[in-house]
Structures are given as structure tokens and as C-alpha cells.
Short mmCIF file of C-alpha atoms in Angstrom, two decimals:
data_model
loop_
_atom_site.label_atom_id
_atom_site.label_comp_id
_atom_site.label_asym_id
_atom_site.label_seq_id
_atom_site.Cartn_x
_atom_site.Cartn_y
_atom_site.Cartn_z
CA UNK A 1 0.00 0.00 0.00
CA UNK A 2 1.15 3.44 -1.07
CA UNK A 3 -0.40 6.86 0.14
CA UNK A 4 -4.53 5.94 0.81
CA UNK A 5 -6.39 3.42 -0.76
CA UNK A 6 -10.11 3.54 -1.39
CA UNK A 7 -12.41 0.86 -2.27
CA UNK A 8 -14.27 -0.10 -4.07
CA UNK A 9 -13.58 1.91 -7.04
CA UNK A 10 -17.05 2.04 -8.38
CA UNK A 11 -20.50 0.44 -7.08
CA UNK A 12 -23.89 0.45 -7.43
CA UNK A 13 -26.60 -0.19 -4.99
CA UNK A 14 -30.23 -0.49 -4.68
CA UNK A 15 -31.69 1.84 -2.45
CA UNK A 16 -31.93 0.82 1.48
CA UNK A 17 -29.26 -1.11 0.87
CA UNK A 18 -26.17 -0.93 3.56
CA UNK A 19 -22.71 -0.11 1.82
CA UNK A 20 -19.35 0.75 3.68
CA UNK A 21 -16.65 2.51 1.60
CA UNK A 22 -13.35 1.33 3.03
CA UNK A 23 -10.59 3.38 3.07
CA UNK A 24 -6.77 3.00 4.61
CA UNK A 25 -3.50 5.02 4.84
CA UNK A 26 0.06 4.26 5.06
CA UNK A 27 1.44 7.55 5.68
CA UNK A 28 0.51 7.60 9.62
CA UNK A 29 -1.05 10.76 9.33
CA UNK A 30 -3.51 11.98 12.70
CA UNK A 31 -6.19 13.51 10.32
CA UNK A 32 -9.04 11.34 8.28
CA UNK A 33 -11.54 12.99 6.43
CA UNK A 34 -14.90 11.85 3.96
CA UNK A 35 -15.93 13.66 1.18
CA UNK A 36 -18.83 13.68 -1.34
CA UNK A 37 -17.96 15.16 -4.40
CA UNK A 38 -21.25 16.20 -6.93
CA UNK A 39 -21.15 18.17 -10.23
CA UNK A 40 -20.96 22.61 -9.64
CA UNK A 41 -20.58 21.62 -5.91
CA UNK A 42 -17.44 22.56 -4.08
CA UNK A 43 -15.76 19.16 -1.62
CA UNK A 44 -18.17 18.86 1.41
CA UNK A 45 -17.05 17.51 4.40
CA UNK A 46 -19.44 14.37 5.48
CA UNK A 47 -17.25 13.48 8.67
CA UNK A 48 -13.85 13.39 9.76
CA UNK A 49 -11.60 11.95 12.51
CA UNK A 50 -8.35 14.73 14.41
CA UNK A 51 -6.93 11.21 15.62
CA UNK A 52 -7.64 7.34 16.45
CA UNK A 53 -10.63 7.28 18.51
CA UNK A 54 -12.22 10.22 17.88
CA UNK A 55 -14.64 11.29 14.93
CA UNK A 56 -16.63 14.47 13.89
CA UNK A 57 -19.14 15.49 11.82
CA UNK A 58 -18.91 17.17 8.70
CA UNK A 59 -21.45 19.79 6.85
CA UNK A 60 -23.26 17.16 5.31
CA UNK A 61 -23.21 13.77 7.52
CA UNK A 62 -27.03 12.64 7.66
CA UNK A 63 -27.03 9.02 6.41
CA UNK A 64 -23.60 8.34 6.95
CA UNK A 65 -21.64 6.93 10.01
CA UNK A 66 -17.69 6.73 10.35
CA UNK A 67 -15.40 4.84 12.93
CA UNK A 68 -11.79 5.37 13.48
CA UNK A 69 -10.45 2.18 15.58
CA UNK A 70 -6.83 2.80 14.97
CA UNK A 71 -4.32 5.10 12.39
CA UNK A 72 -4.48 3.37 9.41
CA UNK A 73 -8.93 3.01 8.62
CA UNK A 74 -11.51 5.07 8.11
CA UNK A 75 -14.34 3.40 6.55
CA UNK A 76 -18.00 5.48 5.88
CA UNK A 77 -21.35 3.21 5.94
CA UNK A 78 -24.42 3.84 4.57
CA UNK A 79 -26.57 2.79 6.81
CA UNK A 80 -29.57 2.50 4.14
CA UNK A 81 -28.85 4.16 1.14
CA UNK A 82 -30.68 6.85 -0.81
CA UNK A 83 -30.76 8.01 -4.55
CA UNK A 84 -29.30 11.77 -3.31
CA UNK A 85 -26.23 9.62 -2.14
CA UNK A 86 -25.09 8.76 -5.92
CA UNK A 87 -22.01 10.49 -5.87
CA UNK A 88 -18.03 10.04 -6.13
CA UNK A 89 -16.53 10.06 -1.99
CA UNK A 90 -12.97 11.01 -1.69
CA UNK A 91 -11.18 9.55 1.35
CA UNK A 92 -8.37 12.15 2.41
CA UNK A 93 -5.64 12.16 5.11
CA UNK A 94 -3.46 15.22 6.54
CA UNK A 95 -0.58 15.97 9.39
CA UNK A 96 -2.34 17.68 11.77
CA UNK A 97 -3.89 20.82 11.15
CA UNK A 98 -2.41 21.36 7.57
CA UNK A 99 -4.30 21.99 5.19
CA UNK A 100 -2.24 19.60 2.48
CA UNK A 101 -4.68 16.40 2.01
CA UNK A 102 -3.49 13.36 0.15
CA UNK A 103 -6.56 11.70 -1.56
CA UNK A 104 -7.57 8.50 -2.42
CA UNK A 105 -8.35 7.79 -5.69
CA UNK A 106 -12.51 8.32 -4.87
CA UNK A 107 -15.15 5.72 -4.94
CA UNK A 108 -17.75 6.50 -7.22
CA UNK A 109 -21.33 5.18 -6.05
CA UNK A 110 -24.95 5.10 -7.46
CA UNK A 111 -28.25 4.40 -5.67
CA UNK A 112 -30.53 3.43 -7.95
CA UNK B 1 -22.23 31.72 5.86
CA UNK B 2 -19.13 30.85 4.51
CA UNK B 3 -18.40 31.20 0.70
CA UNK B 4 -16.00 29.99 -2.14
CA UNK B 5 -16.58 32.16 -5.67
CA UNK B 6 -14.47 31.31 -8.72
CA UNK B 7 -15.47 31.06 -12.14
CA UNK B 8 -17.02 27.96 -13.42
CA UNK B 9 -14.82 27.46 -16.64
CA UNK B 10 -11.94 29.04 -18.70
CA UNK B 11 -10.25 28.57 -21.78
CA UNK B 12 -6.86 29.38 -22.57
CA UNK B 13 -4.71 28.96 -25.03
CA UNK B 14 -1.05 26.33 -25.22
CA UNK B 15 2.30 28.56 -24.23
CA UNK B 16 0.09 31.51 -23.20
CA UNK B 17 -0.83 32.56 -19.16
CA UNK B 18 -3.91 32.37 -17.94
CA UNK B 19 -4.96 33.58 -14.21
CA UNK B 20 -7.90 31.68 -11.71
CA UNK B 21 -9.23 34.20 -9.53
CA UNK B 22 -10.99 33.08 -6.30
CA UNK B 23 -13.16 34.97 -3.53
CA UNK B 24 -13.60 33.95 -0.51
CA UNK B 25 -15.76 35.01 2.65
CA UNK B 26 -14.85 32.76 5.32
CA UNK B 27 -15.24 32.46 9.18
CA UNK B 28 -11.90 32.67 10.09
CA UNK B 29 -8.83 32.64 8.41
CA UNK B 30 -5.85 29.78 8.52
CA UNK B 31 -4.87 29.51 5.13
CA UNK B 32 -5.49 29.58 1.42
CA UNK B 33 -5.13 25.91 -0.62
CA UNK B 34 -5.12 25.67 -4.87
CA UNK B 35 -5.42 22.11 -5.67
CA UNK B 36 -5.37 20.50 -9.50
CA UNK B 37 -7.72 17.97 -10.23
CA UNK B 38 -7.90 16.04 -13.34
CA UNK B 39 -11.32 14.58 -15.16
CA UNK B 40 -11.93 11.15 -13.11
CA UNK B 41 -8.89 11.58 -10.74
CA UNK B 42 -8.35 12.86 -7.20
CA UNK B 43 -7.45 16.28 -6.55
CA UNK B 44 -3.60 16.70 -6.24
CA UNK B 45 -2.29 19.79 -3.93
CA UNK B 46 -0.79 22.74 -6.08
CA UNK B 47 -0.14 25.43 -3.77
CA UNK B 48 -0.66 27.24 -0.07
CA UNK B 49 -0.57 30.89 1.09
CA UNK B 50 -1.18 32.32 4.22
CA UNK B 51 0.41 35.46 4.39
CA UNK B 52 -0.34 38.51 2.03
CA UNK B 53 1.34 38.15 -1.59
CA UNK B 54 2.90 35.81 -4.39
CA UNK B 55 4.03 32.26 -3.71
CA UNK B 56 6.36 30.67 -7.19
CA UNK B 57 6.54 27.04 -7.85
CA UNK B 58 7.81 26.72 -11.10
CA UNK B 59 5.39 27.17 -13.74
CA UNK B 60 2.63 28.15 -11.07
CA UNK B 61 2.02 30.85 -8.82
CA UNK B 62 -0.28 31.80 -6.24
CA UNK B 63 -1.37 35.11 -5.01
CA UNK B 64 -3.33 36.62 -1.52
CA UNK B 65 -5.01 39.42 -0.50
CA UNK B 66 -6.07 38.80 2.81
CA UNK B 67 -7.59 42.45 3.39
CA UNK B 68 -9.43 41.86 0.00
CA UNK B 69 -10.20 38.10 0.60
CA UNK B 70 -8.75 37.45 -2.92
CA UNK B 71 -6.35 34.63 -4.00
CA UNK B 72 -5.53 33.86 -7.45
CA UNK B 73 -3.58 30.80 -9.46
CA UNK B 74 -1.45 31.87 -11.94
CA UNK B 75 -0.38 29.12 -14.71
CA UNK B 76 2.34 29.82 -16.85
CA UNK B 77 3.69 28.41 -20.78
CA UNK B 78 0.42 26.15 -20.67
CA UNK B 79 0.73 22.98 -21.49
CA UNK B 80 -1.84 20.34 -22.64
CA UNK B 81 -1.44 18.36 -19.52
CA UNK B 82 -2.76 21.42 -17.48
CA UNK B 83 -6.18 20.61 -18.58
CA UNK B 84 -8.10 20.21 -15.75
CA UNK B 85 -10.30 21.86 -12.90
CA UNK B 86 -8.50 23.98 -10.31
CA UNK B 87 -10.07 23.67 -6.94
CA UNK B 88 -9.37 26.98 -4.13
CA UNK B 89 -10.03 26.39 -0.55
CA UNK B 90 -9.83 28.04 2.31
CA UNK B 91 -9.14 27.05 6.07
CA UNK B 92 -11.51 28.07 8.56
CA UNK B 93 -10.87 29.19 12.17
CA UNK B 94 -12.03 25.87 12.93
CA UNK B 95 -9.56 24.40 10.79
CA UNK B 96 -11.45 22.99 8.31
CA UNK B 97 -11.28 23.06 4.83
CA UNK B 98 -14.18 25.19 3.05
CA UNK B 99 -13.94 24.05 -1.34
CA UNK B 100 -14.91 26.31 -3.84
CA UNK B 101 -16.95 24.50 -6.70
CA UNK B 102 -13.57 24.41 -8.82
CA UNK B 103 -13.07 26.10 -12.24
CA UNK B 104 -12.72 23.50 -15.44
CA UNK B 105 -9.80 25.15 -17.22
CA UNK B 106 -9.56 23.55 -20.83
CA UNK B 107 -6.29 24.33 -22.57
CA UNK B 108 -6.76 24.77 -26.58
CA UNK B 109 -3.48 23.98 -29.06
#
């Protein structure tokens, strides 16, 4: 593993379905973060995690969950899954407090 | 509320400069981020200012105005390969990262 790895890539998923996006980091970086990413929309923040143990929530984190058991994980379930949550989620990790991400390479998901 | 303007596309031409403005009107103020994001990739960081005026890395440049809550991304001898969108966004007092939509730049030969 290189940097942070996402997966899957790409999935799609009937609606009230469950799905966790699974994302992991090699770089031992403090800071975890989720975002959605939708067309003319800037990066929103769903939830994030300062350090192992300890998770926030983002500006848009209704329907999602996050749990950060140690460094490396940071997955983001959907509990039961909605058509508004077709979109491509970007997994990102940071030292602390900088504002230099490294992303993964995005999971791109549609409800149907 | 917190806010992240730039334009939605440009065009430019190979070899020539073109300039990305961005506005921003942000609770608090920890820094200014340009990122570079190519169609179907994740976005890759470019640049970061934090105090007032011009940052050089190579062909790319980034500019503040804190007072005016202005940044801009200057790009340099364009090349093809600087086709992409060109994300600004800001740091909040919170320390969180507030995105502006991103502006699709699309470089012409």
C-alpha cells in the first residue's frame, strides 16, 4: 500500500441497501476525512476523525456513520442508502492541522 | 455563511498565461489551498498561502489578498497536460477546509 487506498472503485446499490466505503492510509497521518464530491458543488465535508478514537461530523453527515479504531482506517457506511447519495466520496488524510490532504483515488457510487 | 466564488470554466490557449481568480468570505482565516484535479482523478495539492502576496513554484504561482479576501492561481507556458479543474479552498478558524466548486480550465493547441 502506497499513500490511501479507497475501495471499491465504483458500485452500485439499490436503495436501502447498507454499503461501507473502506478506506486505509500508510502515511501515519492523525487527520481522516470523507468527502462527497457532486457536479458545480465545491468538496463537502461528510465526517472526519483529528486522531484514532475520535470522529466528527462534517457539513453534510445525515445518512452516513464513520469509525476510526486505529491510524491506518476510516471506513463510511451507509446505513440504508438513498438516490441523493449517488455520488463520487474522496477519502483524504493530513498531518495535523495542515491543510495539504493526500486523496484516495474516490469511490464512485450510485443508488438506484 | 461561509463562501468559495471562482469562475465555473476558462479557456486558454497552449504557451500563453492564464490567471484563476478566487473569492472567498470565510469564518476565520488559517490559510489559502489551490489544488489540480484532473477529469476522473483525485485532486492533487498545487499550492498554499497564508500570508499577504505571491508564492512561485515553477510554472505556477499563487497570489493573496487577505484584506481583499482574494487569492488567485497563476499558470504559466500552458501545457496540454494542465487541462483540468483547479479547486481553491480556504481554512476556517475551525480548521477545516471550506472548497470552492472548482473552475474547469480547458487548454486549446
Amino acid at each position: 500500500i502506497a499513500g490511501i487506498t479507497q475501495a471499491p472503485t465504483s458500485q452500485i446499490l439499490a436503495a436501502g441497501r447498507r454499503m461501507t466505503l473502506r478506506c486505509t492510509q500508510d502515511m501515519r497521518h492523525n487527520a481522516m476525512y470523507w468527502y462527497r464530491q457532486d457536479l458545480g458543488l465545491g468538496l463537502r465535508l461528510i465526517h472526519y476523525s483529528n486522531t484514532a478514537g475520535t470522529t466528527g461530523k462534517g457539513e453534510v453527515p445525515d445518512g452516513y456513520s464513520v469509525s476510526r479504531a486505529n491510524t491506518d482506517d476510516f471506513p463510511l457506511t451507509l446505513a440504508s442508502a438513498v438516490p441523493s447519495q449517488t455520488s463520487v466520496y474522496f477519502c483524504a488524510s493530513s498531518g495535523d492541522n495542515t491543510g495539504e490532504l493526500f486523496f484516495g483515488e474516490g469511490s464512485r457510487l450510485t443508488v438506484l | 455563511g461561509q463562501n468559495i466564488d471562482q469562475p465555473t470554466e476558462m479557456t486558454a490557449t497552449e504557451g500563453a498565461i492564464v490567471q484563476i481568480n478566487c473569492t472567498y468570505q470565510t469564518s476565520g482565516f488559517n490559510g489559502l489551498f489551490w489544488y489540480q484535479q484532473h477529469a476522473g482523478e483525485a485532486p492533487t495539492f498545487l499550492s498554499y498561502n497564508v500570508l499577504d502576496g505571491l508564492e512561485e513554484k515553477g510554472r505556477f504561482s499563487s497570489f493573496l489578498s487577505r484584506s481583499k479576501g482574494y487569492s488567485y492561481l497563476l499558470l504559466k507556458e500552458l501545457q496540454m497536460k494542465d487541462s483540468a479543474s483547479y479547486l481553491c479552498a480556504v481554512m476556517d478558524s475551525n480548521y477545516q477546509l471550506i472548497w470552492g466548486a472548482g473552475t474547469k480550465l480547458i487548454i486549446k493547441p
